[in-house]
Coordinates of C-alpha atoms in Angstrom, one line a residue:
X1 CA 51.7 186.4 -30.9
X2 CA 55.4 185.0 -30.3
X3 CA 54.7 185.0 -26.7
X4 CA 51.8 183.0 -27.1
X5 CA 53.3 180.2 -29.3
X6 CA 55.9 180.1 -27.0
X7 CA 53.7 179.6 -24.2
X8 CA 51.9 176.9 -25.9
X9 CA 54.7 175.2 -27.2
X10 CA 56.5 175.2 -23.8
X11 CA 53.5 174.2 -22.0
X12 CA 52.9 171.4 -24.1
X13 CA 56.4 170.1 -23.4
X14 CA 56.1 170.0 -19.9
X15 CA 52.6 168.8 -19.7
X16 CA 53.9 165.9 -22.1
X17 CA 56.8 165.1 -19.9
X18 CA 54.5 165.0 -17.0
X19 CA 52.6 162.3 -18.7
X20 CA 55.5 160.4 -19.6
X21 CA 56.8 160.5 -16.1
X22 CA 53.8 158.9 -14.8
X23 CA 54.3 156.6 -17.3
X24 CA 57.4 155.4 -16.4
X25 CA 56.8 155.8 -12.7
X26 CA 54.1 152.8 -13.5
X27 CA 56.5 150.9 -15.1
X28 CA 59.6 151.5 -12.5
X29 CA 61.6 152.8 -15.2
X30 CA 63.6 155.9 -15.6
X31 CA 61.7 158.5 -17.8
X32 CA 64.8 159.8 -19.8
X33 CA 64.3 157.3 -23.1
X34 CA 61.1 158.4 -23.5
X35 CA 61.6 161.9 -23.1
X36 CA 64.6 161.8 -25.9
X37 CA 61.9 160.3 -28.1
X38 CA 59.9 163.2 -27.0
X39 CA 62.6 165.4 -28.6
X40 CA 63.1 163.8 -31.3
X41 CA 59.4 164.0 -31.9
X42 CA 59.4 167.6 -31.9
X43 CA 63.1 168.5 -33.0
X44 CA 64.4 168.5 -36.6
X45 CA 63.1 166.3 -39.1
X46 CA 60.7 165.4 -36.3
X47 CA 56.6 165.1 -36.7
X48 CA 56.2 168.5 -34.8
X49 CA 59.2 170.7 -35.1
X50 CA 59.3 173.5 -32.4
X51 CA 60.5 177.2 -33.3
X52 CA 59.2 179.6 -30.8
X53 CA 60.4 177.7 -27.5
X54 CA 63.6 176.4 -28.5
X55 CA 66.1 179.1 -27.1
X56 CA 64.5 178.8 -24.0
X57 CA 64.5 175.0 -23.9
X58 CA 68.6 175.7 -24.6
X59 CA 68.6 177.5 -21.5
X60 CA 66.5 175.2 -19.9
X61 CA 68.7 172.5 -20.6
X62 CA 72.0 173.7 -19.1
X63 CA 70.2 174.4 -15.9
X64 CA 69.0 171.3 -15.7
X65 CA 72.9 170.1 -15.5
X66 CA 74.0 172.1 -13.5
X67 CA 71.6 171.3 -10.9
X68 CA 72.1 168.0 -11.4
X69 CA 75.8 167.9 -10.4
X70 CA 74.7 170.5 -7.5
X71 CA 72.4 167.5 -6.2
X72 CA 75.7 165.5 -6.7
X73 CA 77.8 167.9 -4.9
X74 CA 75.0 167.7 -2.1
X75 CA 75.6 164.4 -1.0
X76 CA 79.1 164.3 0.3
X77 CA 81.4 166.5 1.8
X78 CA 84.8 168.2 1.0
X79 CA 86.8 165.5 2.8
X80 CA 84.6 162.9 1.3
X81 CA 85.4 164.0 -2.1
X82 CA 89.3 164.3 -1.7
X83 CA 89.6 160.8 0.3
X84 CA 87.5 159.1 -2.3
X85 CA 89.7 160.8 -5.2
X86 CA 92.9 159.8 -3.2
X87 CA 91.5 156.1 -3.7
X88 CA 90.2 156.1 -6.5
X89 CA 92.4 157.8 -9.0
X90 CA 93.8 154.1 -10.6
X91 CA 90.3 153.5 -11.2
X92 CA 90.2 156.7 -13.2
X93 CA 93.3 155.7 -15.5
X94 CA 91.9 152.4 -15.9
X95 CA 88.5 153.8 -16.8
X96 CA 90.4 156.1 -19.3
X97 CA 92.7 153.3 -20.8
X98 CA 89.5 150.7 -21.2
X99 CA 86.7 154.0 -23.2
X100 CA 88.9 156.4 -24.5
X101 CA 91.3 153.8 -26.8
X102 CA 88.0 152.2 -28.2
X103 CA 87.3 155.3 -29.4
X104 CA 90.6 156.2 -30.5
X105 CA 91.1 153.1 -32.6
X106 CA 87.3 153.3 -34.5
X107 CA 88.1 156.7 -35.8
X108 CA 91.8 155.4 -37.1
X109 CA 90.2 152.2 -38.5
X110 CA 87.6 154.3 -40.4
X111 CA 90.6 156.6 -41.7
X112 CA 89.8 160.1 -40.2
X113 CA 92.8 160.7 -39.1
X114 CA 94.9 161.2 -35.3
X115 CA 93.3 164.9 -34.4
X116 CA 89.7 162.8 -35.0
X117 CA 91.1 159.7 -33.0
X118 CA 91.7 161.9 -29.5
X119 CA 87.9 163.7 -30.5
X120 CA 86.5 160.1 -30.9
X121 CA 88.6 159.0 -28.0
X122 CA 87.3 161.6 -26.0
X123 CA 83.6 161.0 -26.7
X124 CA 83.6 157.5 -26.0
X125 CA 85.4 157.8 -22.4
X126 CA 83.2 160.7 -20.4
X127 CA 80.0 158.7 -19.0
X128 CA 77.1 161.1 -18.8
X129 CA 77.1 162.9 -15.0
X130 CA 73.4 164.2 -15.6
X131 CA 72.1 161.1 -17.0
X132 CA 73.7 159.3 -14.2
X133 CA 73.0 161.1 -11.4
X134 CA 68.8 161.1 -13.0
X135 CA 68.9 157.4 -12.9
X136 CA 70.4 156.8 -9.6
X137 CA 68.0 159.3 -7.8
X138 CA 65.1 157.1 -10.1
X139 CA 66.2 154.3 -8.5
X140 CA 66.9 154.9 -4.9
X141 CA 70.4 154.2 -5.2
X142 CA 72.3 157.7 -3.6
X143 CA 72.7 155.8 -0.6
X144 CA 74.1 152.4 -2.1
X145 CA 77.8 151.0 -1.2
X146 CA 78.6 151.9 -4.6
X147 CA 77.5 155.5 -4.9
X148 CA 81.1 156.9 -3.8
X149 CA 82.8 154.5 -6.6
X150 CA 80.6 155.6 -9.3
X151 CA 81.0 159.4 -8.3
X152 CA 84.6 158.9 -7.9
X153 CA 85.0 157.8 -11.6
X154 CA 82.4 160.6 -12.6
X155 CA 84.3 163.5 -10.7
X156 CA 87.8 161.9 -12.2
X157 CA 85.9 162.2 -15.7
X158 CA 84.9 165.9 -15.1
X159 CA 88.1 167.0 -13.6
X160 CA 89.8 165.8 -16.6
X161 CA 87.7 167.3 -18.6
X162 CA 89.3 170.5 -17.3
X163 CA 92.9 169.0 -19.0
X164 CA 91.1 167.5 -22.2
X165 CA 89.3 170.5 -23.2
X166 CA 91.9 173.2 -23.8
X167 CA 93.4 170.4 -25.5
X168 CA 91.3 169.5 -27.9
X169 CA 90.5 173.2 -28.5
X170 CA 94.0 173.6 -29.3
X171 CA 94.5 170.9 -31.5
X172 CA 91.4 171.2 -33.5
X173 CA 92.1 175.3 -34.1
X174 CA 95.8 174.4 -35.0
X175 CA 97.0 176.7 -32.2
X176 CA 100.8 177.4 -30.9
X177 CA 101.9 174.8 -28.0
X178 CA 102.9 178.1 -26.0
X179 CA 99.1 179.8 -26.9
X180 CA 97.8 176.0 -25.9
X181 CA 99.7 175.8 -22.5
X182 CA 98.2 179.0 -21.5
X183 CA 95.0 178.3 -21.9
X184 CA 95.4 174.8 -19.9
X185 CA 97.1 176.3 -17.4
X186 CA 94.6 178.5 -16.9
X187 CA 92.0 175.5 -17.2
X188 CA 93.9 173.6 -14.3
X189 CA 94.2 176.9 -12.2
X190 CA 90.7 177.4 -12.2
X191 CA 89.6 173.8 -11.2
X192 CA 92.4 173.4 -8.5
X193 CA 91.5 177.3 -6.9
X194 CA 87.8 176.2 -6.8
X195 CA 88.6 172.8 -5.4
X196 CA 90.9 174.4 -2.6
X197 CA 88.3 176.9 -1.7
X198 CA 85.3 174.3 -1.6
X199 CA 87.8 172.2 0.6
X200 CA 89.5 174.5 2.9
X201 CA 86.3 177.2 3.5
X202 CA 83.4 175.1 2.7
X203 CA 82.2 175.6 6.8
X204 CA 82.2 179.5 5.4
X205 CA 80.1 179.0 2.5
X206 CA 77.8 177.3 4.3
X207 CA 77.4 179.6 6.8
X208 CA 77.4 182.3 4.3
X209 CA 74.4 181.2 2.6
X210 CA 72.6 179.7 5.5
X211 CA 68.9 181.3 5.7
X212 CA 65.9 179.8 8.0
X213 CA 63.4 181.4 5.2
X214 CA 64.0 178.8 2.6
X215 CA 63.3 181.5 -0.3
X216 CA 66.4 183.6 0.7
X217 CA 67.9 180.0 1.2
X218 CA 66.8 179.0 -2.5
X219 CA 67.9 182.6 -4.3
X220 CA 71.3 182.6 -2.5
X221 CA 72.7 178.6 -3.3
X222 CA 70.6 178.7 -6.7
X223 CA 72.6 182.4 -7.2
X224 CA 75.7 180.9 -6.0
X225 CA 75.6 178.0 -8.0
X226 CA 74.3 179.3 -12.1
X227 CA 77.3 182.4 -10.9
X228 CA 80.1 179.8 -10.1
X229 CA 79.3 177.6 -13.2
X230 CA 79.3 180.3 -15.5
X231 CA 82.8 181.7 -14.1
X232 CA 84.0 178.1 -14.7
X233 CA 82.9 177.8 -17.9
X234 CA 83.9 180.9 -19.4
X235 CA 87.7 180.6 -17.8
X236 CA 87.4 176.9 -20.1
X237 CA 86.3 175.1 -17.0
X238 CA 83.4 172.9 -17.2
X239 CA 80.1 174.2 -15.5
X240 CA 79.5 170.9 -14.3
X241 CA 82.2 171.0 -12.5
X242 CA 81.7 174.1 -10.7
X243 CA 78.2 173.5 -10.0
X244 CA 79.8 170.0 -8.4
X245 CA 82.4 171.9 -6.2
X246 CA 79.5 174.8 -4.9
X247 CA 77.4 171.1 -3.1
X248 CA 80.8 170.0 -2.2
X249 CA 81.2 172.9 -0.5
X250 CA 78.2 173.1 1.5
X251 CA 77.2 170.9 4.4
X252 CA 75.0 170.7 7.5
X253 CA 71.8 171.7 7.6
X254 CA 72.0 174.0 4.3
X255 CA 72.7 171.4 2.5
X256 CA 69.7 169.1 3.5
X257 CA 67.4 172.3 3.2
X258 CA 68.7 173.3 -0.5
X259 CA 68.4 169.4 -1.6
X260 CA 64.5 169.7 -0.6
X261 CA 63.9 172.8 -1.8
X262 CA 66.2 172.1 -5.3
X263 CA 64.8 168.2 -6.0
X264 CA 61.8 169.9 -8.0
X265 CA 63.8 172.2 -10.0
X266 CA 66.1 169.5 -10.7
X267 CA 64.0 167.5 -12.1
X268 CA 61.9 170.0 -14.3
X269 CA 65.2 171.4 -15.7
X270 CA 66.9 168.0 -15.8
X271 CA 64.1 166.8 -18.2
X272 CA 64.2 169.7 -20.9
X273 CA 67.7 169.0 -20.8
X274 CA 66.8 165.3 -22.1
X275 CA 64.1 166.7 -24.5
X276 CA 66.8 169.6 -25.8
X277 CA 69.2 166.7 -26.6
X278 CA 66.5 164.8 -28.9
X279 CA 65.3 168.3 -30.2
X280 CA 69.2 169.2 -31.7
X281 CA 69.1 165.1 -33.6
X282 CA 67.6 165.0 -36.9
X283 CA 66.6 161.4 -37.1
X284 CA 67.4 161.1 -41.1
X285 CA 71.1 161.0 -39.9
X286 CA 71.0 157.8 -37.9
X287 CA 70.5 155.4 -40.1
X288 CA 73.8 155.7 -42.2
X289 CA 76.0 155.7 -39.2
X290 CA 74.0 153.3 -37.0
X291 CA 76.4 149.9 -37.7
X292 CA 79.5 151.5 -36.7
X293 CA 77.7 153.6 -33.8
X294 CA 76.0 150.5 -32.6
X295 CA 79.2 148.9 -32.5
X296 CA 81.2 150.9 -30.4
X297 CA 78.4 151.3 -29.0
X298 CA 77.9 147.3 -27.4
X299 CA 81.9 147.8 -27.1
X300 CA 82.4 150.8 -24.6
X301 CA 79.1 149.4 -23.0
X302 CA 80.7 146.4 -21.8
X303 CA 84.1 148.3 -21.3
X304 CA 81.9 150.6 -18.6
X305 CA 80.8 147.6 -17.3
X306 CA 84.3 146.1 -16.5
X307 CA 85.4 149.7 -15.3
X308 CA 82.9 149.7 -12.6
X309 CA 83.0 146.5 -11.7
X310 CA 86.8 146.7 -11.2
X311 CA 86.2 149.7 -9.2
X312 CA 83.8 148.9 -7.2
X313 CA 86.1 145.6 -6.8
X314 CA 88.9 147.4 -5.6
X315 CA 87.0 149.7 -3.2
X316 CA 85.4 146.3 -1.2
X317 CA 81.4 146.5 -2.4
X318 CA 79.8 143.2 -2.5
X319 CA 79.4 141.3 -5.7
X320 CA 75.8 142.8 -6.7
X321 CA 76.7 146.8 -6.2
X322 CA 79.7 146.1 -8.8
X323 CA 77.7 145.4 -11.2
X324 CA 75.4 147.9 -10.0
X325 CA 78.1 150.5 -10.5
X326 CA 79.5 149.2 -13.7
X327 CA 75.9 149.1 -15.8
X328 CA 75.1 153.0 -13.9
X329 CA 78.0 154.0 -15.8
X330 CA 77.3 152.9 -19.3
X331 CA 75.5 156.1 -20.4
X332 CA 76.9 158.9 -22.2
X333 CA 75.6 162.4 -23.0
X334 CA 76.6 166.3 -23.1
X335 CA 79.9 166.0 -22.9
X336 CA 80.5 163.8 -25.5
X337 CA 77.6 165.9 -27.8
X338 CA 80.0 168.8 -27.0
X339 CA 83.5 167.0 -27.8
X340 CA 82.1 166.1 -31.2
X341 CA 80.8 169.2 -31.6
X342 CA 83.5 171.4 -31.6
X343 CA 85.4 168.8 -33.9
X344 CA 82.1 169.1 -36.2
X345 CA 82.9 173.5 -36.3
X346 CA 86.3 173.4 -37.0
X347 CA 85.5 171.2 -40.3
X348 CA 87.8 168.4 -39.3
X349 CA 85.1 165.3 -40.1
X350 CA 82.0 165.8 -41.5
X351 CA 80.5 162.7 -40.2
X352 CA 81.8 162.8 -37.0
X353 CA 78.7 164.7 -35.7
X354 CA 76.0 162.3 -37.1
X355 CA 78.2 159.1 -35.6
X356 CA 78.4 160.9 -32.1
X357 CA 75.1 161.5 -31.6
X358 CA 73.9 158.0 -32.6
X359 CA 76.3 156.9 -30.3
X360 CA 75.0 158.9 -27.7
X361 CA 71.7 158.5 -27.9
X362 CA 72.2 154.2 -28.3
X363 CA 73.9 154.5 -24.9
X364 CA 72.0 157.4 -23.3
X365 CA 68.8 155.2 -23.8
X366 CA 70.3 151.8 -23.3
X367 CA 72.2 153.8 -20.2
X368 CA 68.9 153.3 -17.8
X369 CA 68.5 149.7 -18.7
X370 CA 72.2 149.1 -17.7
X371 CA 71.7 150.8 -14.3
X372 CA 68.6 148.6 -13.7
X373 CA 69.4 145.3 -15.2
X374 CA 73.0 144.4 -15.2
X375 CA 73.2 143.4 -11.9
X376 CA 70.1 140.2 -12.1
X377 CA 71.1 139.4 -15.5
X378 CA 74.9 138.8 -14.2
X379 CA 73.2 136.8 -11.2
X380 CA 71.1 134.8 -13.3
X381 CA 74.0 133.9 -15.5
X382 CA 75.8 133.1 -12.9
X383 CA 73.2 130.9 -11.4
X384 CA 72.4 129.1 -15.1
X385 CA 76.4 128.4 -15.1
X386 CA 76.5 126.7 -11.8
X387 CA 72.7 124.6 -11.2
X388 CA 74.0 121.9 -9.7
X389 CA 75.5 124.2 -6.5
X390 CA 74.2 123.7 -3.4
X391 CA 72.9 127.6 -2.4
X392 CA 75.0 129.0 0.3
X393 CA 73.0 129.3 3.9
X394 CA 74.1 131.5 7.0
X395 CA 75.2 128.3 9.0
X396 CA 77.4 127.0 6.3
X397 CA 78.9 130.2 5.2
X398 CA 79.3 132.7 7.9
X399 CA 79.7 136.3 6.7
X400 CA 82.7 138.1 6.2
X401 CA 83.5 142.0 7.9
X402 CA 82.5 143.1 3.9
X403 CA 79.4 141.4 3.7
X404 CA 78.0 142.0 7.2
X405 CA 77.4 145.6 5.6
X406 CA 74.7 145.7 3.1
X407 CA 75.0 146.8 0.1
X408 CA 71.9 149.5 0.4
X409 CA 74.0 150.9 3.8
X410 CA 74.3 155.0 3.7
X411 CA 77.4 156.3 2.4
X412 CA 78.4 160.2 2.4
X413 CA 75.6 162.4 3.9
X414 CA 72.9 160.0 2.0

């Protein structure tokens, strides 16, 4: 009888998401809102509360990341990924400066104390990789100028995730500085051994794995990948990042073959992962904490906003794919549920978890409607601030070296 509930419960999921995908495919909109309302239809305190299928859709939902970041990983190479982190590392600090002191100063304001300001300040900095890398494969954009800004910032996020974590961990269990040093050393020696082996033997990988029957092809790079992960996050690395570093690693034809035999799984697993994090929010504890969520909310929205803009700036992309990259960024999601949630075990602020995930899930929905609207409402500001300009033409305004390259051109192996 279990079986068969959970059949019918997890059935009805994905059929439901199906529907709401064709939905928003009608309405050229990225699905993930509606399927977090779908989980908070079903999750607790919802109208249909699931029981049978909600391990699985656990499961379910840290698969979906990882293969998200594995698509990620997919579309650049090793060198790709250490010359864009050579450029872009100021745009990480400045990214860290402008989303993590927001958060830092709301939870001093509200009197929880410093050990709650670096969890707050932590929650409010890391964008959402999954959620980001859904809405940019929604809307076309893996090949835009700005992609290698935008996955710049994101790898900078997750790589310092592999610093902030031991941290925090520390702090919040009250540790020794010589038990917490161990276990960030460890942290750092994990990322950095994964990074030089994705960099220096990522030809052997590939030929490693390399199959012409794409179901060995499939079992071997999906093997490789959930293995990796797993190592990474049990040694107190994220499994986002190691799923990143195994498409890093790969290139050539294997990588083209496991993107087309991967995009379905992705985005089954990617959308349980949205529907988990709706399941896991009881919606009777929004509504106190919704003014000051909503409020750091707008704050770190428009702080992400400036971040990619400047980046973007900085790395030459033409005045539309900033704000492209800045409003792609605005989203947050499971790192910032898991930030707040190790702060919530240890005891340390009761309404810390409540405020975090109202936070989360302003910006995870308003997220998509960042990505696909900051850009014409900044041009149609800009063009209600200055009516009376004559347009520019080609005759009287001959392009530039930057703008002779469109902003849609192919960057990494896009």
């Amino acid at each position: 009888m279990h079986s068969a509930v959970f059949l019918i419960e997890f059935g009805a999921i994905i059929l439901g998401l199906g529907l709401l995908g064709r939905v928003a495919g009608r309405l050229k909109f990225s699905p993930i809102p509606l399927y977090l309302l779908a989980g908070l239809a079903f999750g607790t305190g919802g109208l249909l509360p699931l029981g049978a299928s909600e391990e699985f859709v656990a499961i379910g939902a840290e698969i979906g990341v990882i293969l998200l970041l594995l698509m990620l990983g997919l579309e650049y190479t090793a060198s790709d990924l250490v010359s864009n982190l050579k450029t872009q590392y100021p745009a990480g600090l400045v990214d860290f400066t402008l989303n993590a002191v927001p958060g830092a100063v709301a939870a001093l304001l509200m009197g929880w104390g410093p050990v709650a300001a670096v969890v707050l300040a932590g929650v409010t900095w890391i964008s959402s990789s999954g959620v980001v890398a859904k809405v940019m494969g929604d809307l076309g954009r893996l090949g835009n100028r700005e992609t290698p800004v935008i996955l710049s910032i994101l790898v900078l996020e997750d790589l310092a995730m592999a610093v902030y974590l031991p941290i925090i961990t520390a702090l919040l269990a009250g540790v020794s500085l010589a038990a917490g040093s161990a276990t960030l050393a460890i942290a750092l020696g994990v990322a950095g051994a994964v990074l030089f082996v994705a960099v220096r033997y990522g030809r052997l990988i590939s030929r490693f794995v390399s199959s012409d029957d794409p179901e060995k092809l499939l079992l071997v790079v999906l093997g490789l990948t959930l293995l990796v992960a797993g190592i990474a996050q049990q040694l107190q690395v994220s499994a986002a990042v190691g799923a990143f570093l195994v498409g890093i690693a790969l290139s050539g034809e294997v990588a083209e073959g496991t993107h087309t035999l991967l995009s379905p799984l992705r985005d089954l697993f990617a959308a349980v992962f949205f529907v988990f994090f709706g399941l896991h929010t009881d919606p009777a504890s929004i509504p106190p904490v919704l003014l000051p969520a909503l409020a750091l909310a707008v704050v770190t929205a428009l702080t992400k906003i400036a971040t990619g803009y400047w980046a973007a700036k900085r790395a030459g992309v033409g005045v539309k794919g900033r704000w492209r990259a800045g409003g792609t960024l605005v989203a947050r999601g499971e790192f910032s549920i898991v930030i707040a949630g190790l702060a919530v075990t240890a005891g340390i602020e009761p309404a810390m978890g409540p405020l975090a995930t109202a936070y989360v899930l302003i910006l995870v929905v308003i997220g998509p409607l960042t990505a696909r609207y900051t850009e014409p409402v900044a041009a149609w500001v800009s063009k209600r601030r200055s009516p009376d300009e004559p347009r520019p033409t080609a005759t009287s305004f001959p392009a530039g070296p930057h703008e002779a390259v469109p902003d849609q051109n192919p960057a990494g192996r896009a």
